[in-house]
PDB file of C-alpha atoms in Angstrom:
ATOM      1  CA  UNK A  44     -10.630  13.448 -11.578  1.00 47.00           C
ATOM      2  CA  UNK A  45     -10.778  14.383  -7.710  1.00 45.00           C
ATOM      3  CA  UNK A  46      -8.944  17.959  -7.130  1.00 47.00           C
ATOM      4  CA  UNK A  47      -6.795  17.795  -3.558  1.00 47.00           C
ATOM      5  CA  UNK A  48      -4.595  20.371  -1.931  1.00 48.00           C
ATOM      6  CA  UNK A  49      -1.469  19.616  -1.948  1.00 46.00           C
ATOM      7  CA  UNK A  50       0.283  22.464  -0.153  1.00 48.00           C
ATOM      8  CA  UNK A  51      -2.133  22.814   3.212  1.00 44.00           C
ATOM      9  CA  UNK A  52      -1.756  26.172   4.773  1.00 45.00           C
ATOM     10  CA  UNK A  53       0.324  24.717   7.892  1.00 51.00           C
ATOM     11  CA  UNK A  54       1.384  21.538   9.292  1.00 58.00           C
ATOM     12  CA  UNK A  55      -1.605  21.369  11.588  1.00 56.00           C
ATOM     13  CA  UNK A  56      -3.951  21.279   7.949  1.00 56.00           C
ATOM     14  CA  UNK A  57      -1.768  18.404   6.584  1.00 64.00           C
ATOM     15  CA  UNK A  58      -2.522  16.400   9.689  1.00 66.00           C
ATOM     16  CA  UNK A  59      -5.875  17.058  10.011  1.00 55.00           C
ATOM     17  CA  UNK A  60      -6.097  16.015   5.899  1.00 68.00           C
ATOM     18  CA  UNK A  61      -4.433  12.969   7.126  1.00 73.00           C
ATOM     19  CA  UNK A  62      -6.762  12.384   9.762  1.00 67.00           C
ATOM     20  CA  UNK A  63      -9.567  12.791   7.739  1.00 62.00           C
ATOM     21  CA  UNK A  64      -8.356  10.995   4.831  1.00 75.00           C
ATOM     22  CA  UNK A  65      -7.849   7.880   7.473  1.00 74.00           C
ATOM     23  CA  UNK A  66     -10.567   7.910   9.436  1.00 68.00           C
ATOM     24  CA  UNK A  67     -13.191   7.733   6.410  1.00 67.00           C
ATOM     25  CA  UNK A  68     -11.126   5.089   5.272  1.00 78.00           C
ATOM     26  CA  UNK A  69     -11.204   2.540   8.208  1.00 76.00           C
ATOM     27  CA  UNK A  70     -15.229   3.325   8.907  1.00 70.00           C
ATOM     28  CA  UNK A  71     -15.266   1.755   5.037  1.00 75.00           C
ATOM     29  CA  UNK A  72     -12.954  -0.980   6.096  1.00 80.00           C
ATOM     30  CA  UNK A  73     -15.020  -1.457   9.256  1.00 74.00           C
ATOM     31  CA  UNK A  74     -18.612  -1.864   7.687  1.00 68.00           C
ATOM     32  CA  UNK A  75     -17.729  -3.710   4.371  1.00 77.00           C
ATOM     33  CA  UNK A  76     -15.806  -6.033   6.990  1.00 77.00           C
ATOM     34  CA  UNK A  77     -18.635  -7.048   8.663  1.00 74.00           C
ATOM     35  CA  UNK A  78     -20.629  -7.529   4.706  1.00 70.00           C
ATOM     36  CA  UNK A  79     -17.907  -9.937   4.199  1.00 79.00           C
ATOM     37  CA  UNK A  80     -18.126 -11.628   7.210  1.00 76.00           C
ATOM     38  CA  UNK A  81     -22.121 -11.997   6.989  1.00 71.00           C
ATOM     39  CA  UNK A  82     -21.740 -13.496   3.470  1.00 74.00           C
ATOM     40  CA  UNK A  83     -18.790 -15.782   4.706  1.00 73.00           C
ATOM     41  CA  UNK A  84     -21.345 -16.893   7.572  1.00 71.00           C
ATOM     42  CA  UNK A  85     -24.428 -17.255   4.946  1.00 70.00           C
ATOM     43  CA  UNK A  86     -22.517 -19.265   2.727  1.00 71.00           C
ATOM     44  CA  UNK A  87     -21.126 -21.834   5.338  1.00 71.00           C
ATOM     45  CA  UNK A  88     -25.177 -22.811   5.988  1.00 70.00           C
ATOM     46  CA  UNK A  89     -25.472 -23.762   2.254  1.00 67.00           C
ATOM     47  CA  UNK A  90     -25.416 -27.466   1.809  1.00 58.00           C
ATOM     48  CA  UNK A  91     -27.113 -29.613  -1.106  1.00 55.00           C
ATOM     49  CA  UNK A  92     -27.827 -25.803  -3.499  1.00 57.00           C
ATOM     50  CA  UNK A  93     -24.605 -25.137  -5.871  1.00 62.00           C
ATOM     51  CA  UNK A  94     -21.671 -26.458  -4.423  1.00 70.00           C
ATOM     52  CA  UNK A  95     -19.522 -24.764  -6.616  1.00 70.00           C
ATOM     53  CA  UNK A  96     -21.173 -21.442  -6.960  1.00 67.00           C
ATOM     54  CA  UNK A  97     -20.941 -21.440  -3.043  1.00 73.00           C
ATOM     55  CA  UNK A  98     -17.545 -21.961  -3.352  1.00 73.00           C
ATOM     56  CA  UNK A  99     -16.907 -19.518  -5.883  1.00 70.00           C
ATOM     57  CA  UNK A 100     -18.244 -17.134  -3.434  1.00 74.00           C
ATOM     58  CA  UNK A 101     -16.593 -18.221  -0.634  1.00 76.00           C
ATOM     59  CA  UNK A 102     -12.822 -17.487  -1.935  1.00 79.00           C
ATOM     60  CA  UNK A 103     -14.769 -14.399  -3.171  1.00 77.00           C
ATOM     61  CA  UNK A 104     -16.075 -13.462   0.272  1.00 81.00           C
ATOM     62  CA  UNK A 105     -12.075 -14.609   1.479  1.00 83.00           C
ATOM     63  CA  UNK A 106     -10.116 -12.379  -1.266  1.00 82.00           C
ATOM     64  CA  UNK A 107     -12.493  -9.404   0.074  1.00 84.00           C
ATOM     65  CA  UNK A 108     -11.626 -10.047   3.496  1.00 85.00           C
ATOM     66  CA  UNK A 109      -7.996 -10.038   3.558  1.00 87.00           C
ATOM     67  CA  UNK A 110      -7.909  -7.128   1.027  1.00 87.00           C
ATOM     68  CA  UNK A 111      -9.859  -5.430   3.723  1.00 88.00           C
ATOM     69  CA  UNK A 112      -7.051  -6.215   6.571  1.00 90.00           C
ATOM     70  CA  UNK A 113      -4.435  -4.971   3.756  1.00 91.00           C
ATOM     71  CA  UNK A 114      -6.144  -1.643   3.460  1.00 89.00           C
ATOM     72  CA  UNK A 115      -7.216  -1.288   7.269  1.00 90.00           C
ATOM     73  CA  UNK A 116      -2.795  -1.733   7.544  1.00 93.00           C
ATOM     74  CA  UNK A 117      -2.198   0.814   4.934  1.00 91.00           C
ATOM     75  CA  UNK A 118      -4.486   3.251   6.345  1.00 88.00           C
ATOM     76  CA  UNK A 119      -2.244   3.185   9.986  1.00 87.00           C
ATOM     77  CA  UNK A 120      -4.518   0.549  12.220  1.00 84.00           C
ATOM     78  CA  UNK A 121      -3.660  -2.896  11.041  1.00 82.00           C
ATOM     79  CA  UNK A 122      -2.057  -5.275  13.639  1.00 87.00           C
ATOM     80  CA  UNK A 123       0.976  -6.308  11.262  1.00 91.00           C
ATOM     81  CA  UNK A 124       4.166  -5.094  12.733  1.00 94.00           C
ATOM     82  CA  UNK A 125       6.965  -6.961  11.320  1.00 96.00           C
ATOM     83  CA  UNK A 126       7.603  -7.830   8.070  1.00 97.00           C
ATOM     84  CA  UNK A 127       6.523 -11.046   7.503  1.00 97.00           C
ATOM     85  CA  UNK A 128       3.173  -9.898   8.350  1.00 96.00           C
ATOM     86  CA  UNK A 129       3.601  -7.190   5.902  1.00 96.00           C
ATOM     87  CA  UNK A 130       4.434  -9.980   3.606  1.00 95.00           C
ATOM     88  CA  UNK A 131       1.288 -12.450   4.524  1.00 96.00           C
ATOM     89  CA  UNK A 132      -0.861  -8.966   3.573  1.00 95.00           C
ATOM     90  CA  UNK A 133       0.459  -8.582   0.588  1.00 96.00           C
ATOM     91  CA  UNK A 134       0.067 -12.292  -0.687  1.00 93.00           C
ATOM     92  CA  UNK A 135      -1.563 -11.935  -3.995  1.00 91.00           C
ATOM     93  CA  UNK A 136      -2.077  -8.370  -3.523  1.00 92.00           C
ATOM     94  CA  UNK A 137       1.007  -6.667  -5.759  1.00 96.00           C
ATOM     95  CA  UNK A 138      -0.158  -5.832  -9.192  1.00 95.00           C
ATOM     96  CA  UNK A 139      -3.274  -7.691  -8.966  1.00 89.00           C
ATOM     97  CA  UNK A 140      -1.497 -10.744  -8.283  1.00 92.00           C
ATOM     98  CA  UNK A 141       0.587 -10.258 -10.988  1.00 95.00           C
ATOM     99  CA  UNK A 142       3.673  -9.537  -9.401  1.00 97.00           C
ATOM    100  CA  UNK A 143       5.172 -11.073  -6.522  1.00 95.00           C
ATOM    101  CA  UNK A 144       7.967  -9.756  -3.668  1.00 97.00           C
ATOM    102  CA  UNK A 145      11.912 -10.409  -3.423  1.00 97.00           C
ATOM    103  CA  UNK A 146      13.193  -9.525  -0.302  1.00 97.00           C
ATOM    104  CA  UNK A 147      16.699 -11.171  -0.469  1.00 94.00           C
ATOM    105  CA  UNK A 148      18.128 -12.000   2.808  1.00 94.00           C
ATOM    106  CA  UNK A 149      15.485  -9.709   4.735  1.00 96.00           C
ATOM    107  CA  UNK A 150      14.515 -11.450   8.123  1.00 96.00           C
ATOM    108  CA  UNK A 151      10.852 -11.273   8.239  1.00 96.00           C
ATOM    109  CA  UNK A 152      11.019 -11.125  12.425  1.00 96.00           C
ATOM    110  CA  UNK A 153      12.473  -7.916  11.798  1.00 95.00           C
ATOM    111  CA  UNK A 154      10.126  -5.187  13.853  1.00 95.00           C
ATOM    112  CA  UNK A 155       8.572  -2.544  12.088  1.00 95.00           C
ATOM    113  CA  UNK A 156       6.971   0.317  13.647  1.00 92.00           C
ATOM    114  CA  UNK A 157       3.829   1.627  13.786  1.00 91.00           C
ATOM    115  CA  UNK A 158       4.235   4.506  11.316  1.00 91.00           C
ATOM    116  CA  UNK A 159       6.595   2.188   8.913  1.00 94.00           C
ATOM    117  CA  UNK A 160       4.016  -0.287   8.309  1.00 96.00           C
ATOM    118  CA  UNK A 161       1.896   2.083   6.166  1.00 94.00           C
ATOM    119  CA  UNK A 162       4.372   3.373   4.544  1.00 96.00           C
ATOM    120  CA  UNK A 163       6.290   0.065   3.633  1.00 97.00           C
ATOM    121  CA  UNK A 164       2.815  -1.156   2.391  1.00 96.00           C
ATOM    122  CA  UNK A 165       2.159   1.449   0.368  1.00 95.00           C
ATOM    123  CA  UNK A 166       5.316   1.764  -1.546  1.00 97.00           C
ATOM    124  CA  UNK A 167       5.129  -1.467  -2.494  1.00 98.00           C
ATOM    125  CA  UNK A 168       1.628  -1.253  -3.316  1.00 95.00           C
ATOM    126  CA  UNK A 169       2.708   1.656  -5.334  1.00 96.00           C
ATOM    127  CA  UNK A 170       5.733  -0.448  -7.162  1.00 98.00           C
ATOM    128  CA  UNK A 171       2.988  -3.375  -8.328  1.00 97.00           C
ATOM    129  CA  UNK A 172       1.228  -0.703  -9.495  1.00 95.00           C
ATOM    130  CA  UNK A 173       4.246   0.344 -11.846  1.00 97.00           C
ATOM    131  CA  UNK A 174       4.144  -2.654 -13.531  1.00 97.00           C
ATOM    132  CA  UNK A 175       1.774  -2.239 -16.089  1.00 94.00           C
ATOM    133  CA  UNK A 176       2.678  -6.177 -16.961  1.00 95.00           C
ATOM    134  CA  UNK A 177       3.538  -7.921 -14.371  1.00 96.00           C
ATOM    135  CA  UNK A 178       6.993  -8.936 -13.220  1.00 97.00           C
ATOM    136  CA  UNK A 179       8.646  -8.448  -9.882  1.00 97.00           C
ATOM    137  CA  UNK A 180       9.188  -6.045  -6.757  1.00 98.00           C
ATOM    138  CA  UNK A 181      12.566  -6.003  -5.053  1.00 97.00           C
ATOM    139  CA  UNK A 182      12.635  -5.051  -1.551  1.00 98.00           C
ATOM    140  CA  UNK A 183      16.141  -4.318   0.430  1.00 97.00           C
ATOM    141  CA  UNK A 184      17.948  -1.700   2.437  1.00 96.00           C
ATOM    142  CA  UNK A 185      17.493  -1.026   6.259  1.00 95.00           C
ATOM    143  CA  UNK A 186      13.968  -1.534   7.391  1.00 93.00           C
ATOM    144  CA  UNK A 187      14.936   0.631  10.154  1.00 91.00           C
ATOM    145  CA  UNK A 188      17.004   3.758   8.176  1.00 94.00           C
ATOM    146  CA  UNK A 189      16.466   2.975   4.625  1.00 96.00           C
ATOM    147  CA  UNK A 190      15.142   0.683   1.869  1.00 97.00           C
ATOM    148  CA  UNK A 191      14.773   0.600  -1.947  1.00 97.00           C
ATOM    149  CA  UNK A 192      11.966  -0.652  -3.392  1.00 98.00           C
ATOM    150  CA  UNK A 193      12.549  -1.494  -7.071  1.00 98.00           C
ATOM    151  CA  UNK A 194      10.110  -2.603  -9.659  1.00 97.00           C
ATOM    152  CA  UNK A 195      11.284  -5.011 -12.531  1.00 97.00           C
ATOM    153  CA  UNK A 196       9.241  -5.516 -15.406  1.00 96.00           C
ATOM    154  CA  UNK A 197       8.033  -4.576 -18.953  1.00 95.00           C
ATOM    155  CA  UNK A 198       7.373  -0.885 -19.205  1.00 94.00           C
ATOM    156  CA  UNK A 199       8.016  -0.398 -15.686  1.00 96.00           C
ATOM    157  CA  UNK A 200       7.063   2.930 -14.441  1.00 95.00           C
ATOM    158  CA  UNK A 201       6.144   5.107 -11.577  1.00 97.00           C
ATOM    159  CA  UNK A 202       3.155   7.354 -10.862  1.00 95.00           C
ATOM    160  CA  UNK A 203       4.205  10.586 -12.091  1.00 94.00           C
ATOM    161  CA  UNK A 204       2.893  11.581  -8.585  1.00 93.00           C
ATOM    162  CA  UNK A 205       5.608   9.899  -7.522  1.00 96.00           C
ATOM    163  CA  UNK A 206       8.193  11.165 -10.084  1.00 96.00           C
ATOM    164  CA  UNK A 207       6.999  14.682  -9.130  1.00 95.00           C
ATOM    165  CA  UNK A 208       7.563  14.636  -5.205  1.00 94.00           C
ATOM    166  CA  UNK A 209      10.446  12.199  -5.775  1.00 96.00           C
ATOM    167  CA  UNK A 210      11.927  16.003  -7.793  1.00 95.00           C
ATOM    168  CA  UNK A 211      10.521  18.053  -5.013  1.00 94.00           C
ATOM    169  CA  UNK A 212       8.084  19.655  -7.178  1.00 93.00           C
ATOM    170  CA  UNK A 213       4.338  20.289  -6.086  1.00 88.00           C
ATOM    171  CA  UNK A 214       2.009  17.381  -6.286  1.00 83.00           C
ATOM    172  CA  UNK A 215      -0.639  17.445  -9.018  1.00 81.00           C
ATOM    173  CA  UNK A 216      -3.751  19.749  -8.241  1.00 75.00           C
ATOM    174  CA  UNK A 217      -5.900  17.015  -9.707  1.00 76.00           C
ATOM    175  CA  UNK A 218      -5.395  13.382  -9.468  1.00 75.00           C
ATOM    176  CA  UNK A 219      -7.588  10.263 -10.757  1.00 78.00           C
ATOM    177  CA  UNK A 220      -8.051   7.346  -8.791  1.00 77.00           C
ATOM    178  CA  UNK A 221      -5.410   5.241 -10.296  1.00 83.00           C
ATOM    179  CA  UNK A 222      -2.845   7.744  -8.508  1.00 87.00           C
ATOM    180  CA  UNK A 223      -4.575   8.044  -5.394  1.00 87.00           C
ATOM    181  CA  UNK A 224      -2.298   5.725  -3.750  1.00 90.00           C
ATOM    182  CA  UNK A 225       0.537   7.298  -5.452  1.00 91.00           C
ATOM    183  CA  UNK A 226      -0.554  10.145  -3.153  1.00 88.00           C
ATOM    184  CA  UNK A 227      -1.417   8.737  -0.626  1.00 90.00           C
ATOM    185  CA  UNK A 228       1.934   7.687  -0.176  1.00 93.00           C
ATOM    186  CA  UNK A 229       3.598  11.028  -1.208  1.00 92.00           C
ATOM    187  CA  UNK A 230       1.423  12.770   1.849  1.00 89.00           C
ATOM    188  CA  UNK A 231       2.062  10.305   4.368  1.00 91.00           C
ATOM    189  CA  UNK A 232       5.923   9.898   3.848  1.00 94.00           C
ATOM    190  CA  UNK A 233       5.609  13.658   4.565  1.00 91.00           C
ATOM    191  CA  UNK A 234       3.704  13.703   7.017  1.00 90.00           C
ATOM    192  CA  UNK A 235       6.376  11.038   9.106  1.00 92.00           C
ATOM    193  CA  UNK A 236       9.717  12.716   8.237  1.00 94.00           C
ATOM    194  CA  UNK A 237      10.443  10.422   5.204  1.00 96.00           C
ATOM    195  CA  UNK A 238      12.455  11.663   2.448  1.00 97.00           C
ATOM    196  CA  UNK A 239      11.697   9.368  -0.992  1.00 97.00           C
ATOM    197  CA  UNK A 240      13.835   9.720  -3.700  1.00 98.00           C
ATOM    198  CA  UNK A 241      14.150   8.114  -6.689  1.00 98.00           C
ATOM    199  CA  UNK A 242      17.741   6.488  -8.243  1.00 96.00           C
ATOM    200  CA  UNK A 243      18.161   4.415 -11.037  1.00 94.00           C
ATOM    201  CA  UNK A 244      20.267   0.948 -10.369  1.00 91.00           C
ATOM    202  CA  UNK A 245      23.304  -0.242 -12.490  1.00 91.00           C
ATOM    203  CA  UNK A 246      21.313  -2.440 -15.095  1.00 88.00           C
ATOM    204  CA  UNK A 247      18.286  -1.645 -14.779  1.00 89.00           C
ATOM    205  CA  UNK A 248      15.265  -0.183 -16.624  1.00 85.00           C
ATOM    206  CA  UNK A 249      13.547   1.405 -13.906  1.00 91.00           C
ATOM    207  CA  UNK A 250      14.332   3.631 -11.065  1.00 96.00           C
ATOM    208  CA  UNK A 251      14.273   2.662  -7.361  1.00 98.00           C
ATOM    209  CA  UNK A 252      12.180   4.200  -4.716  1.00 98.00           C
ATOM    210  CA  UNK A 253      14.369   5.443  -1.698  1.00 98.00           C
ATOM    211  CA  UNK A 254      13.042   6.046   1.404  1.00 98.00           C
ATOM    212  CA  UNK A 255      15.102   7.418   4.018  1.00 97.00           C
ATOM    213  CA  UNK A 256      13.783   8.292   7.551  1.00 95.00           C
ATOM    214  CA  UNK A 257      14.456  10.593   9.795  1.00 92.00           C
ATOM    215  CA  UNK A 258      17.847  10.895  11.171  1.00 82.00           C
TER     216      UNK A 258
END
């Protein structure tokens, strides 16, 4: 269990914790980036010795790679800024691969700014993550006032990280690292303005994540 702070003295402490809390993050997306691209290199000089362990390695060495770019987006310094980038990220990504995205009649040109693209990322992230079992996460709304994000699936379920700052109670003193993105959603969506909320849909099992930004 890692213990955070979840009410910093001022708003000046939240952003430094968010700061902080990014730029350790992209110095570990930065150096095990360049691991991945030295075994990627190694492997491509490998000829007549284990074809098929090479490859093994290889879509190995490629799944690490673009799990990298996904977390180098989530942490605020990827290069995706509309949504179908957003969506090539997330290819294989939700639940472990065991969930994929709806997003209805959503045009993936649509623009998404700089502090969105973290955000979006992570609650969807966050949704896979409620899905214990696989199944499905529904994107819709207004990319550019508010969405839903809505998980569908056996014993669906949100971080009670989530469920608590969703109520406007305190977030959890301690945490473990299954809800650290839980978290690290909760903080950032604070940190930007946006309001997330949590409603439960005519017909479904499971609620919906609002997130509403700043008027």
């Amino acid at each position: 269990m890692s213990q955070v702070n979840p009410e910093p003295d001022s708003a000046e402490g939240a952003d430094l914790h968010l700061r902080l809390t990014r730029l350790i993050g992209l110095r570990l997306c930065h150096d095990l980036g360049g691991l991945a691209g030295t075994i990627g290199n190694a492997l491509e000089m490998l000829n007549d010795a284990g074809a098929e362990a090479a490859d093994l390695a290889g879509e190995a060495a490629d799944m690490l790679r673009r799990r990298l770019l996904l977390w180098r987006s989530v942490l605020g310094s990827g290069e995706a800024r509309t949504l179908g980038a957003v969506l090539s990220l997330l290819k294989g990504q939700i639940a472990g691969g065991r969930a994929h995205l709806e997003i209805g009649d959503l045009p993936e040109e649509t623009a998404l700014s700089e502090t969105m693209v973290p955000l979006l990322l992570s609650g969807l992230l966050v949704a896979g993550e409620a899905l214990p079992r696989g199944g499905v996460v529904r994107l819709s709304g207004d990319l550019q006032r508010e969405i839903m994000i809505l998980p569908i699936g056996a014993a669906a379920a949100w971080s009670p990280v989530v469920v608590r700052h969703a109520a406007g109670a305190a977030l959890p003193a301690e945490i473990s690292s299954r809800d650290a993105l839980a978290m690290w959603l909760c903080i950032s969506a604070g940190a930007a303005g946006i309001t997330l909320s949590l409603a439960l849909p005519p017909g479904q099992a499971a609620a919906a994540l609002i997130m509403t930004m700043p008027a």
